[in-house]
Coordinates of C-alpha atoms in Angstrom, one line a residue:
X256 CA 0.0 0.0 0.0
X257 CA 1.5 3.6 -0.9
X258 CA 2.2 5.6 1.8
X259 CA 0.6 9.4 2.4
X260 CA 3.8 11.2 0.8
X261 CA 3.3 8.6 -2.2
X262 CA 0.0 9.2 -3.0
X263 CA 0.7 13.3 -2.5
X264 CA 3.3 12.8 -5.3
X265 CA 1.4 11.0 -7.2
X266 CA -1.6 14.0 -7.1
X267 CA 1.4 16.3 -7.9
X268 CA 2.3 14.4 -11.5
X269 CA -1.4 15.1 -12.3
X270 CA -2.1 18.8 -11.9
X271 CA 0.4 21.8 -13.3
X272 CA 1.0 24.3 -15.7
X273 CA 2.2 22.5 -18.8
X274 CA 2.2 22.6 -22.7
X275 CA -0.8 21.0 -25.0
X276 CA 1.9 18.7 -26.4
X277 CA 3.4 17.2 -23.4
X278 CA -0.1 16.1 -22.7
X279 CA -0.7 13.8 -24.6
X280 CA 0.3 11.0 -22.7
X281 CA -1.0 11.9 -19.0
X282 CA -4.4 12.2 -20.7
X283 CA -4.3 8.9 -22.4
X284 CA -7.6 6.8 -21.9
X285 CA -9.7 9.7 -21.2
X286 CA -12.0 10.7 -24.4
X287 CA -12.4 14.1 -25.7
X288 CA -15.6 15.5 -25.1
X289 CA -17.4 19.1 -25.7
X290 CA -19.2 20.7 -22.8
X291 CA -22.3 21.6 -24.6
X292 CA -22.1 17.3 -24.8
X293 CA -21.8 16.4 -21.2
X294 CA -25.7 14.8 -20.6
X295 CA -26.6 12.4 -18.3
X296 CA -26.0 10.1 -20.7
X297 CA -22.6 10.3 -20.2
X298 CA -22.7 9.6 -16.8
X299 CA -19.3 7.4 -15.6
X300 CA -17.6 8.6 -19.0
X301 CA -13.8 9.0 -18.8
X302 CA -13.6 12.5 -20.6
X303 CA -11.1 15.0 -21.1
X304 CA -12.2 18.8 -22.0
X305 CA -10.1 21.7 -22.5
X306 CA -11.7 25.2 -21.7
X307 CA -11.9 29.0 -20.1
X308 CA -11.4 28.7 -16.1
X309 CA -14.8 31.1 -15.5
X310 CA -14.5 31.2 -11.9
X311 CA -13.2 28.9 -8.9
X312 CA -14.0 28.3 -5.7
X313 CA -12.3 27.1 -2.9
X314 CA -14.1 25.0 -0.1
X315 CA -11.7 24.1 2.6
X316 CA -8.0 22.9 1.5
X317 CA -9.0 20.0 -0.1
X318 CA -11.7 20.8 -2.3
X319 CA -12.4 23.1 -5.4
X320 CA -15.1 23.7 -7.4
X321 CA -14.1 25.1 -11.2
X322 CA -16.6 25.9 -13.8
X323 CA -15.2 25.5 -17.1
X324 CA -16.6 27.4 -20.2
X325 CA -16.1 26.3 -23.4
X326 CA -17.5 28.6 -26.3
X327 CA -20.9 29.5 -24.5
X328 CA -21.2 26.4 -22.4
X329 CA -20.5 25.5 -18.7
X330 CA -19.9 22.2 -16.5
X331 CA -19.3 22.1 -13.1
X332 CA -15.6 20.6 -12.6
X333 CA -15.4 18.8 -8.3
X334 CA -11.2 19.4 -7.7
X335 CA -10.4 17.1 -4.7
X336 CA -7.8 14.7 -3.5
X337 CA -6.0 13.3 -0.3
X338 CA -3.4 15.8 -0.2
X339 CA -5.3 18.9 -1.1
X340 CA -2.3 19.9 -3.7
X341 CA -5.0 19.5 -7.1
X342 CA -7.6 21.9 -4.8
X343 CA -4.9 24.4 -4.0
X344 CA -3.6 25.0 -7.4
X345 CA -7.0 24.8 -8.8
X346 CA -8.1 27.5 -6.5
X347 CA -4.5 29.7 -8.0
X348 CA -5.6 29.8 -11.2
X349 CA -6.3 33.3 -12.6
X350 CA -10.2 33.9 -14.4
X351 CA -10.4 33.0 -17.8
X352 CA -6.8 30.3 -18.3
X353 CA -7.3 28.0 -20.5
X354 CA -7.4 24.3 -18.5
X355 CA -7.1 20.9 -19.5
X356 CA -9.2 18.8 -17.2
X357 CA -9.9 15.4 -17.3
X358 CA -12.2 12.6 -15.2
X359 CA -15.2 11.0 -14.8
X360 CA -18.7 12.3 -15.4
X361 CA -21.5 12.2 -12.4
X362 CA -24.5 12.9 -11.6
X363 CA -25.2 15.8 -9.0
X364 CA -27.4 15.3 -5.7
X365 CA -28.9 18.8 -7.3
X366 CA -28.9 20.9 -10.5
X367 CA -25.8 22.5 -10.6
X368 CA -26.8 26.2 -10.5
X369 CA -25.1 28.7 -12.3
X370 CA -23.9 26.6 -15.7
X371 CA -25.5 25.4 -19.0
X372 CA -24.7 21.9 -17.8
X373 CA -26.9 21.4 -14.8
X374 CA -27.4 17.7 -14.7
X375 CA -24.1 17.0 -14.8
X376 CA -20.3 17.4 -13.3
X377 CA -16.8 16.1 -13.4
X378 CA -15.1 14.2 -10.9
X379 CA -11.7 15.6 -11.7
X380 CA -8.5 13.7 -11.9
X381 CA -6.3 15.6 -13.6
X382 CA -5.9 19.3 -14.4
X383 CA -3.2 21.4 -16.6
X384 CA -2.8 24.8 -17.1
X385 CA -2.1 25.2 -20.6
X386 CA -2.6 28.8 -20.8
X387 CA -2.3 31.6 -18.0
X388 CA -4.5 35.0 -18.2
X389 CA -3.0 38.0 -16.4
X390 CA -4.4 38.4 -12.9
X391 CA -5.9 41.5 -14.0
X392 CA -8.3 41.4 -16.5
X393 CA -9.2 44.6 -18.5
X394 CA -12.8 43.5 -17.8
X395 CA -14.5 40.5 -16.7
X396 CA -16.7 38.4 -18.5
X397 CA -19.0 38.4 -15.6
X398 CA -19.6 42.1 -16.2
X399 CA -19.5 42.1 -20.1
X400 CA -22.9 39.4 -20.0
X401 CA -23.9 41.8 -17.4
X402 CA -27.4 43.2 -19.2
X403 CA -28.1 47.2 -18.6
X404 CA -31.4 46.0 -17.1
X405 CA -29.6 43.9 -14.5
X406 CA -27.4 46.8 -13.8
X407 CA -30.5 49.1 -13.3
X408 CA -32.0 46.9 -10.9
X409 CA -29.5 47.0 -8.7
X410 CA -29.2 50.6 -8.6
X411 CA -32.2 51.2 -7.9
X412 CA -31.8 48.8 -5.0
X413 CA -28.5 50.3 -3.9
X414 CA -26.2 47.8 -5.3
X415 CA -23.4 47.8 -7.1
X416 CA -23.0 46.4 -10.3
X417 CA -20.5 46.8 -12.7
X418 CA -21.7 48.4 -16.3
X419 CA -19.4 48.0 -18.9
X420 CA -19.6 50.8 -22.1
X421 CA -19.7 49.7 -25.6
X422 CA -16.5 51.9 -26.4
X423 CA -14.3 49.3 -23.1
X424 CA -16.1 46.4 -24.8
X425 CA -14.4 47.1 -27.9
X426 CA -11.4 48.1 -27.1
X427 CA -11.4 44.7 -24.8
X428 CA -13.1 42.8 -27.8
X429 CA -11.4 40.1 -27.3
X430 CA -13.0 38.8 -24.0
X431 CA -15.9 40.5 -24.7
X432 CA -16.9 38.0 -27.8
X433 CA -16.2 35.3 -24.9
X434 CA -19.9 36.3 -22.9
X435 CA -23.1 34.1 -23.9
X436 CA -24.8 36.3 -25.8
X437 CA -21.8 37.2 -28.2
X438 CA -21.3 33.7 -28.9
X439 CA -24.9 33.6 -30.1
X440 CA -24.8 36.5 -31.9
X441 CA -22.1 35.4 -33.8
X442 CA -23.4 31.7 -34.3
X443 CA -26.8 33.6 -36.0
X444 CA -24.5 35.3 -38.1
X445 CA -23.3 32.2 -39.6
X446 CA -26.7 31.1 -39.9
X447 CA -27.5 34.0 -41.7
X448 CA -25.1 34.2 -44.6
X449 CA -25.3 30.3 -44.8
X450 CA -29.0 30.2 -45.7
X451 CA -28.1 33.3 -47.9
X452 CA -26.1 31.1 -50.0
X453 CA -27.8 28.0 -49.3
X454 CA -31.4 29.5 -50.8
X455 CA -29.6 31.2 -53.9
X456 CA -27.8 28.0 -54.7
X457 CA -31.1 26.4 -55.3
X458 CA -32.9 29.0 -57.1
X459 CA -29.7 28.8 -59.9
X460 CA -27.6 31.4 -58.2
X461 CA -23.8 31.5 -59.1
X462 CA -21.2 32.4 -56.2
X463 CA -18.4 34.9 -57.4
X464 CA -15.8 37.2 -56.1
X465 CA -15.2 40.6 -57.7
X466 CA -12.3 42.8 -56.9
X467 CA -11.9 44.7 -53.8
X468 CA -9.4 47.4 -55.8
X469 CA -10.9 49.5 -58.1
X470 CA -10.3 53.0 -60.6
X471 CA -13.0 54.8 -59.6
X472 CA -15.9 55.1 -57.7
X473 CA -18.8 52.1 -57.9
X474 CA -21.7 54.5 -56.3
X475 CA -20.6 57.8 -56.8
X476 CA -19.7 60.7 -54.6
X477 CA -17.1 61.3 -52.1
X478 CA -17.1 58.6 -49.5
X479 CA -14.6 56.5 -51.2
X480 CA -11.1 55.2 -49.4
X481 CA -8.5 56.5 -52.0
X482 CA -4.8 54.8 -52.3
X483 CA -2.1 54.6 -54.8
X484 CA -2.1 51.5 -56.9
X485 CA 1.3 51.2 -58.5
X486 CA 1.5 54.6 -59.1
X487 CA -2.4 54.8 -60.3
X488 CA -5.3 56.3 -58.3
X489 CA -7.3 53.9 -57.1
X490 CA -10.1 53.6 -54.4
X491 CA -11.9 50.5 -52.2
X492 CA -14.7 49.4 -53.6
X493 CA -17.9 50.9 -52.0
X494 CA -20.2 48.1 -53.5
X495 CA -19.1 44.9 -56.2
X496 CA -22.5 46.3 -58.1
X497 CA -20.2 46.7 -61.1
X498 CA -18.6 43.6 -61.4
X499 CA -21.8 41.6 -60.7
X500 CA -23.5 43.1 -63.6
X501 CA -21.0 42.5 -65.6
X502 CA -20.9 38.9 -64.1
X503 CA -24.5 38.4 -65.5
X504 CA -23.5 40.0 -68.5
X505 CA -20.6 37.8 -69.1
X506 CA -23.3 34.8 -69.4
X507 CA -23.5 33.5 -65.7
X508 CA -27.2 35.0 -65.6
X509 CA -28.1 34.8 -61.6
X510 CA -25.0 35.6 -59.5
X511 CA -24.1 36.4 -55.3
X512 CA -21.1 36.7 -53.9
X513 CA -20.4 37.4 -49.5
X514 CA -17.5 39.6 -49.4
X515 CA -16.0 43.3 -47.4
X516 CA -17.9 46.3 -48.8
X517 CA -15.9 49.9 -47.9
X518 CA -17.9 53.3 -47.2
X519 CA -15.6 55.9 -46.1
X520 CA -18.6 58.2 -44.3
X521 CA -18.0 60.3 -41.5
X522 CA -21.2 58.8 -39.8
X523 CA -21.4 57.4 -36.2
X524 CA -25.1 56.5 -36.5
X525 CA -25.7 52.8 -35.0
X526 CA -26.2 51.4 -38.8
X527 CA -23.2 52.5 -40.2
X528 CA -20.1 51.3 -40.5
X529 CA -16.6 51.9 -42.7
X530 CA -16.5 48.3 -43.5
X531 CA -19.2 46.0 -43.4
X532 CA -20.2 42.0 -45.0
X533 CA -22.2 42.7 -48.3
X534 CA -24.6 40.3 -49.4
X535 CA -24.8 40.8 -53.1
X536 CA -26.8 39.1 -55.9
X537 CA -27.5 39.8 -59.3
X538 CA -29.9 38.3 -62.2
X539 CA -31.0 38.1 -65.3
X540 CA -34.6 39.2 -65.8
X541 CA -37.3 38.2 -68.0
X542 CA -40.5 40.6 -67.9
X543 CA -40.6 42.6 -65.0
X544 CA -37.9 44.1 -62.3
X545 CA -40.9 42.3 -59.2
X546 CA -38.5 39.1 -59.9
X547 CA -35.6 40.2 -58.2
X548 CA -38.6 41.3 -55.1
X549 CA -39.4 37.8 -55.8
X550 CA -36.2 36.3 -55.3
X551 CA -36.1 38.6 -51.8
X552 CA -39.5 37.7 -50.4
X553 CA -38.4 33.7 -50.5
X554 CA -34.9 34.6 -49.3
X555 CA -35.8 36.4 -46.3
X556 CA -38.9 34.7 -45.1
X557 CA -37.0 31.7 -45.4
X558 CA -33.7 33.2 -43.5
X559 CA -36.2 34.2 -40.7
X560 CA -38.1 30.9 -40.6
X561 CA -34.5 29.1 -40.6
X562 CA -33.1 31.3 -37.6
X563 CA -36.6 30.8 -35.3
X564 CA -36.8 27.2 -35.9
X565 CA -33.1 26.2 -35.5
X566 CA -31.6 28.8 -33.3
X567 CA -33.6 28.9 -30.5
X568 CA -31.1 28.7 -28.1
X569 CA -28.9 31.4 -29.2
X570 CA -31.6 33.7 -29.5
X571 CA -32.5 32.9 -26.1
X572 CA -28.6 33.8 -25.1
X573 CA -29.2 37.1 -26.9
X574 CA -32.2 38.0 -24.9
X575 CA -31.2 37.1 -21.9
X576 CA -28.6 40.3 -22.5
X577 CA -30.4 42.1 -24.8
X578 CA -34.5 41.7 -24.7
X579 CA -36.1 42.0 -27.8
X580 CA -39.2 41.4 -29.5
X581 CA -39.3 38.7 -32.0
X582 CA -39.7 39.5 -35.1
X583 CA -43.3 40.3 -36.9
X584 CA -43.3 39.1 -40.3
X585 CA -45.7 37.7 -43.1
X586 CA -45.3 34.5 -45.1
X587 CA -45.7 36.5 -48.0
X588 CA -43.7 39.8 -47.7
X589 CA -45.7 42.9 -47.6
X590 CA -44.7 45.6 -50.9
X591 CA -46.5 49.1 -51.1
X592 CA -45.8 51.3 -53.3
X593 CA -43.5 54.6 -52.5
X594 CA -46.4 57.1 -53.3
X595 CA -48.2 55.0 -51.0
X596 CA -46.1 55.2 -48.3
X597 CA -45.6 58.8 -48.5
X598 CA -49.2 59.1 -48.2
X599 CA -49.6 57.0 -45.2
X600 CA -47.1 59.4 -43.4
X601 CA -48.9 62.4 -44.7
X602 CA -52.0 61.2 -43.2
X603 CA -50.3 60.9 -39.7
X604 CA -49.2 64.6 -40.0
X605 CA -45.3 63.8 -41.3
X606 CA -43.9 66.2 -43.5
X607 CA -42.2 64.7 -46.3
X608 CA -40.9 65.9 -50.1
X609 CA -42.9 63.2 -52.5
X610 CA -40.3 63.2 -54.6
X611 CA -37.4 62.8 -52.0
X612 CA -35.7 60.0 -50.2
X613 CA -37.1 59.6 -46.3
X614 CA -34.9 60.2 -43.6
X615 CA -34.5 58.0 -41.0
X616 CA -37.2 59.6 -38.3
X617 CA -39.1 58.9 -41.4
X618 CA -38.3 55.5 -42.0
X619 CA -39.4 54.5 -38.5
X620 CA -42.5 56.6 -38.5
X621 CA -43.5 54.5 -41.2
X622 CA -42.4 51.2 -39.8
X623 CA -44.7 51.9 -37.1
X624 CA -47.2 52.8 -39.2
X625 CA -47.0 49.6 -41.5
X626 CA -46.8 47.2 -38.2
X627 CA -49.8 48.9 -37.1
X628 CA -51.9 48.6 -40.3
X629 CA -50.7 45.2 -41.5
X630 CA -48.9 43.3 -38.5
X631 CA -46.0 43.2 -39.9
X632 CA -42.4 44.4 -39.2
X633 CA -41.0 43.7 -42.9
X634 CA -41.9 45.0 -45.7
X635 CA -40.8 46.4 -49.4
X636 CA -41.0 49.7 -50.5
X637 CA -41.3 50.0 -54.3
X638 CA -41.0 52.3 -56.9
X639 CA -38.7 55.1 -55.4
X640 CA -38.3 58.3 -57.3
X641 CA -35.2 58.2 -59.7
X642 CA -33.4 60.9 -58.2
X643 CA -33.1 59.1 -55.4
X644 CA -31.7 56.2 -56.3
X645 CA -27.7 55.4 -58.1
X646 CA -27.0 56.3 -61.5
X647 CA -27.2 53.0 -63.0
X648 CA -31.1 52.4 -61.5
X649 CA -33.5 52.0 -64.5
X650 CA -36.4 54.6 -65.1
X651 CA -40.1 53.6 -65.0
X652 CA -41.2 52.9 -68.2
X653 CA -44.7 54.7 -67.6
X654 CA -43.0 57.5 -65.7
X655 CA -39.4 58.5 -65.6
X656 CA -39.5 60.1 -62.0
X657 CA -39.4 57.2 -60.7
X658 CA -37.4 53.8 -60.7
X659 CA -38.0 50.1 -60.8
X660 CA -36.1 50.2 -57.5
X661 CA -37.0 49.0 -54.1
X662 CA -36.1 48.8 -50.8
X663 CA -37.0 46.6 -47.6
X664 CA -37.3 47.6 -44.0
X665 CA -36.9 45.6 -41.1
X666 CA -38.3 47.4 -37.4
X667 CA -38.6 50.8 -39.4
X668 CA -34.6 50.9 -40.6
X669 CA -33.3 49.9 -44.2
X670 CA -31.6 46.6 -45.0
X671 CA -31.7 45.8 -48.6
X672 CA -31.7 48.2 -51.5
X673 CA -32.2 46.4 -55.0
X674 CA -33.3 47.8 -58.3
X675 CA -33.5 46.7 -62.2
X676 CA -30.7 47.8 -63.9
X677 CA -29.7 50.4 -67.1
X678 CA -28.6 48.0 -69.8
X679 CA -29.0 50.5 -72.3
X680 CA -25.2 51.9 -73.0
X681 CA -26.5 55.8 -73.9
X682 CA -29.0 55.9 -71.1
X683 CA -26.4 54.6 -68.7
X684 CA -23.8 57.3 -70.3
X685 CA -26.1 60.1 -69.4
X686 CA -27.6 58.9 -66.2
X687 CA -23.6 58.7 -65.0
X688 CA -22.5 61.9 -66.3
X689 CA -25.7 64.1 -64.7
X690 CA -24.5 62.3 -61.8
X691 CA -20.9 64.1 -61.8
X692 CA -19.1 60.5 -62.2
X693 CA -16.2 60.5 -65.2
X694 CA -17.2 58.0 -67.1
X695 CA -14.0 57.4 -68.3
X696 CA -13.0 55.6 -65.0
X697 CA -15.7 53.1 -65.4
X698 CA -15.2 52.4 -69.4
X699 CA -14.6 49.0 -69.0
X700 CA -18.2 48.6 -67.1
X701 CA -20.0 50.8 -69.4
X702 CA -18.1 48.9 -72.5
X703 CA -20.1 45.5 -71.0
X704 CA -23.0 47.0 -72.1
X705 CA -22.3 47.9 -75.6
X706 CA -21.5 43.8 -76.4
X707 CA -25.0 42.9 -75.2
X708 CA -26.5 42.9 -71.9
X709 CA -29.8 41.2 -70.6
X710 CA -32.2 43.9 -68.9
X711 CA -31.5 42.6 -65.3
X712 CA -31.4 43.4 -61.8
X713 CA -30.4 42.7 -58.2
X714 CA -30.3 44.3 -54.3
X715 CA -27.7 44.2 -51.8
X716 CA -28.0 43.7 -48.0
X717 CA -25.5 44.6 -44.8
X718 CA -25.0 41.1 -43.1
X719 CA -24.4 42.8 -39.6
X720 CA -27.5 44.8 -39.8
X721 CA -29.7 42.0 -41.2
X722 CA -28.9 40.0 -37.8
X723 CA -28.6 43.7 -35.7
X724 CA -32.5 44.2 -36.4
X725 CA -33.3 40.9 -36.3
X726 CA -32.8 41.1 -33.0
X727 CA -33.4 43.8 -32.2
X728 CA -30.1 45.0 -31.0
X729 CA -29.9 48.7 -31.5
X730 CA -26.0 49.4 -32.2
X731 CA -24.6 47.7 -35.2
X732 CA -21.0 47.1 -33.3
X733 CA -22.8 44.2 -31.8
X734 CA -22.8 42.4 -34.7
X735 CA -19.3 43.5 -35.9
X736 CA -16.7 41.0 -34.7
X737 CA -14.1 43.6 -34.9
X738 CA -16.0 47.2 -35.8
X739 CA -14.3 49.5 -38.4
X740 CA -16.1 52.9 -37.9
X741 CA -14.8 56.5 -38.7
X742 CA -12.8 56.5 -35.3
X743 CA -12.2 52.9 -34.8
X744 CA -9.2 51.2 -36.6
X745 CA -8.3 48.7 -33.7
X746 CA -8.2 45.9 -32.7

């Protein structure tokens, strides 16, 4: 039989700070397992699980209790042993180290309070360092999933609670993406441009990539990134709408493409950014530019279906921070015309230029207005005037002053803008030039249209502002991994 020193060495071997590769060995026989997997199921399971020490706590000098996190879930980790060594250092380790921990999976008298796992713990018997956070963290996790409602609750009971600004959450982004609802955000993202691609791929839909560098301006005006290109002047591209019609042009018919859009705008609104995800596609059309409003309707009811149906826990992450509403929508997506909505918001007393664009008081005004009348939170608004709208948007054919254009609102703000096309080399010549854009810079795009072009048409769509309203989140930084705005360049 060992003696008490023996087995308090033999503890020692199986707790430390140590590297992933020298690992390998002292975890041998012990499965890898994710958190989010640990059910009771997998009760008696040898596991191994490497993850975030979230917080620790110390009963006595032989027992800890760790909860691991690993992405945005959480299992109860029991530290114990004879000599109290495994406990001790357990109870050292700094908030937020990553941990290698392996034992065997149990079932708790109770739910485990406080973690996603509650039916569950580990029974640990060995636990490595592999990673070790300062002491002092910039912020804490704990106070960045803090929600402002939480916060004002315990004011207003004289509490403290740490509030943590959006400008220390971004400069800290790094730990902030680590909190639950951040995770989820995130995750809906993915689901977002996925179905995006997913739907378009099965209505004939081509994915492309057009360049990032270009000559000249794509949309006009001044709120271009300039740089020297080899010696050439050259600016970001502001939209790939360009390229894409040239794309359908060149044969391919329907195209999309996911890639960085640039718009160099000195605006620090909460739906604008210097650098966003653009959602593109393009098409063909046969009879009528309602196709491409078509091709939107299916999209988006179906992106919305997709995300209520399959990501109902990470919308229930994101509300637990960030309360919202869900989401009023139709099966069949609402369209009025633009005439029509100016009169709406005539009738409730807004003043508004029929021939203008609305501004974005307006735009809400008649979001309300819209929910109120039809019960619904999305809609299209068609047939905007064409002064409004980029150079290359194609006139009514009834009436000029306006454009077979369109754009779609989500909770009273703007998310896609789409439009038929000019395909007609002279009108798209004149259109540019009363626009003040040298045509000379985009000869090779006007030139497309002068070896036959298909009328078509197509819309664009932010992919942080989709999910922002979707949820309701009110600041388009939270769905930025890493916001580029006119003051923000880092990290």
């Amino acid at each position: 039989m060992a003696s008490g020193d023996e087995r308090h060495g033999e503890e020692e071997g199986n707790y430390g700070d140590a590297t992933m590769g020298a690992l390998r060995e002292i975890y041998a026989g012990y499965a890898w397992a994710d958190v989010a997997s640990l059910e009771p199921e997998a009760a008696a399971a040898r596991v191994r699980v490497r993850g975030a020490a979230q917080a620790v706590r110390a009963v006595g000098r032989r027992v800890a209790f760790l909860v691991l996190r690993q992405g945005s879930a959480t299992v109860q980790c029991v530290v114990s042993g004879a000599g109290g060594g495994m406990a001790r250092f357990a109870a050292g380790l700094s908030r937020e180290s990553v941990v290698d921990v392996a034992g065997v999976v149990s079932l708790p008298r109770e739910p485990v309070r406080g973690t996603t796992q509650q039916l569950v713990e580990i029974q640990v018997e060995k636990l490595h360092c592999v990673s070790r956070a300062v002491a002092n963290l910039p912020i804490s996790v704990e106070d960045a999933a803090r929600s402002e409602e939480e916060v004002a609750r315990a004011k207003a009971a004289g509490e403290q609670r740490a509030h943590v600004g959006q400008d220390k959450r971004l400069d800290n982004r790094v730990i902030d993406l680590r909190t639950a609802a951040n995770q989820a955000i995130f995750r809906v993202e993915c689901q977002v441009e996925n179905v995006f691609r997913q739907v378009l791929l099965s209505e004939g839909f081509v994915g492309i990539h057009t360049p990032k560098l270009l000559g000249g301006s794509s949309e006009g005006g001044a709120s271009v990134f300039k740089l020297d290109y080899n010696g050439q002047p050259a600016c970001l591209a502001q939209s790939p709408q360009l390229h894409k019609q040239m794309a359908v042009c060149g044969g391919f018919e329907r195209v999309f493409l996911v890639g960085p859009v640039f718009r160099a705008e000195s605006s620090y609104t909460n739906r604008h950014l210097c650098e966003f995800v653009g959602l593109d596609a393009e098409m063909a059309l046969r009879d009528h530019y309602s196709e491409v409003c078509d091709v939107v309707d299916r999209l988006f009811v179906t992106m919305f279906d997709h995300l209520n149906k399959n990501c109902a826990k990470e919308l229930e992450a994101i509300q637990r921070q960030y309360p919202f509403k869900p989401l009023k929508y139709l099966k069949t997506t609402l369209r009025l015309d633009y005439n029509e909505g100016i009169r709406m918001l005539q009738e409730a007393g807004v003043d508004v230029d029929p021939m203008g664009d609305l501004n974005t008081e307006a735009e809400k005004k008649l979001g309300e207005l819209v929910r109120d009348k039809y019960d619904t939170e999305l809609y299209m608004l068609c047939r905007y005037p064409s002064a409004v709208r980029p150079f290359y948007t194609m006139p009514c054919p009834d009436d000029p002053r306006y454009s077979c254009s369109f754009d779609v609102f989500v909770r009273g703000e703007e998310i896609i803008s789409g439009a038929q096309r000019v395909h007609d080399p002279e009108l798209l010549t004149a259109q540019a030039e009363a626009r003040g854009i040298d045509v000379s810079t985009i000869a090779t795009y006007m030139d497309a249209f002068r070896y036959g072009a298909p009328p078509h048409g197509g819309f664009g769509v932010g992919l942080e502002r989709v999910v922002m309203l979707f949820c309701g989140l009110g600041n388009i930084r939270k769905t930025s991994l890493f916001p580029r705005d006119p003051s923000r360049l880092a990290p």
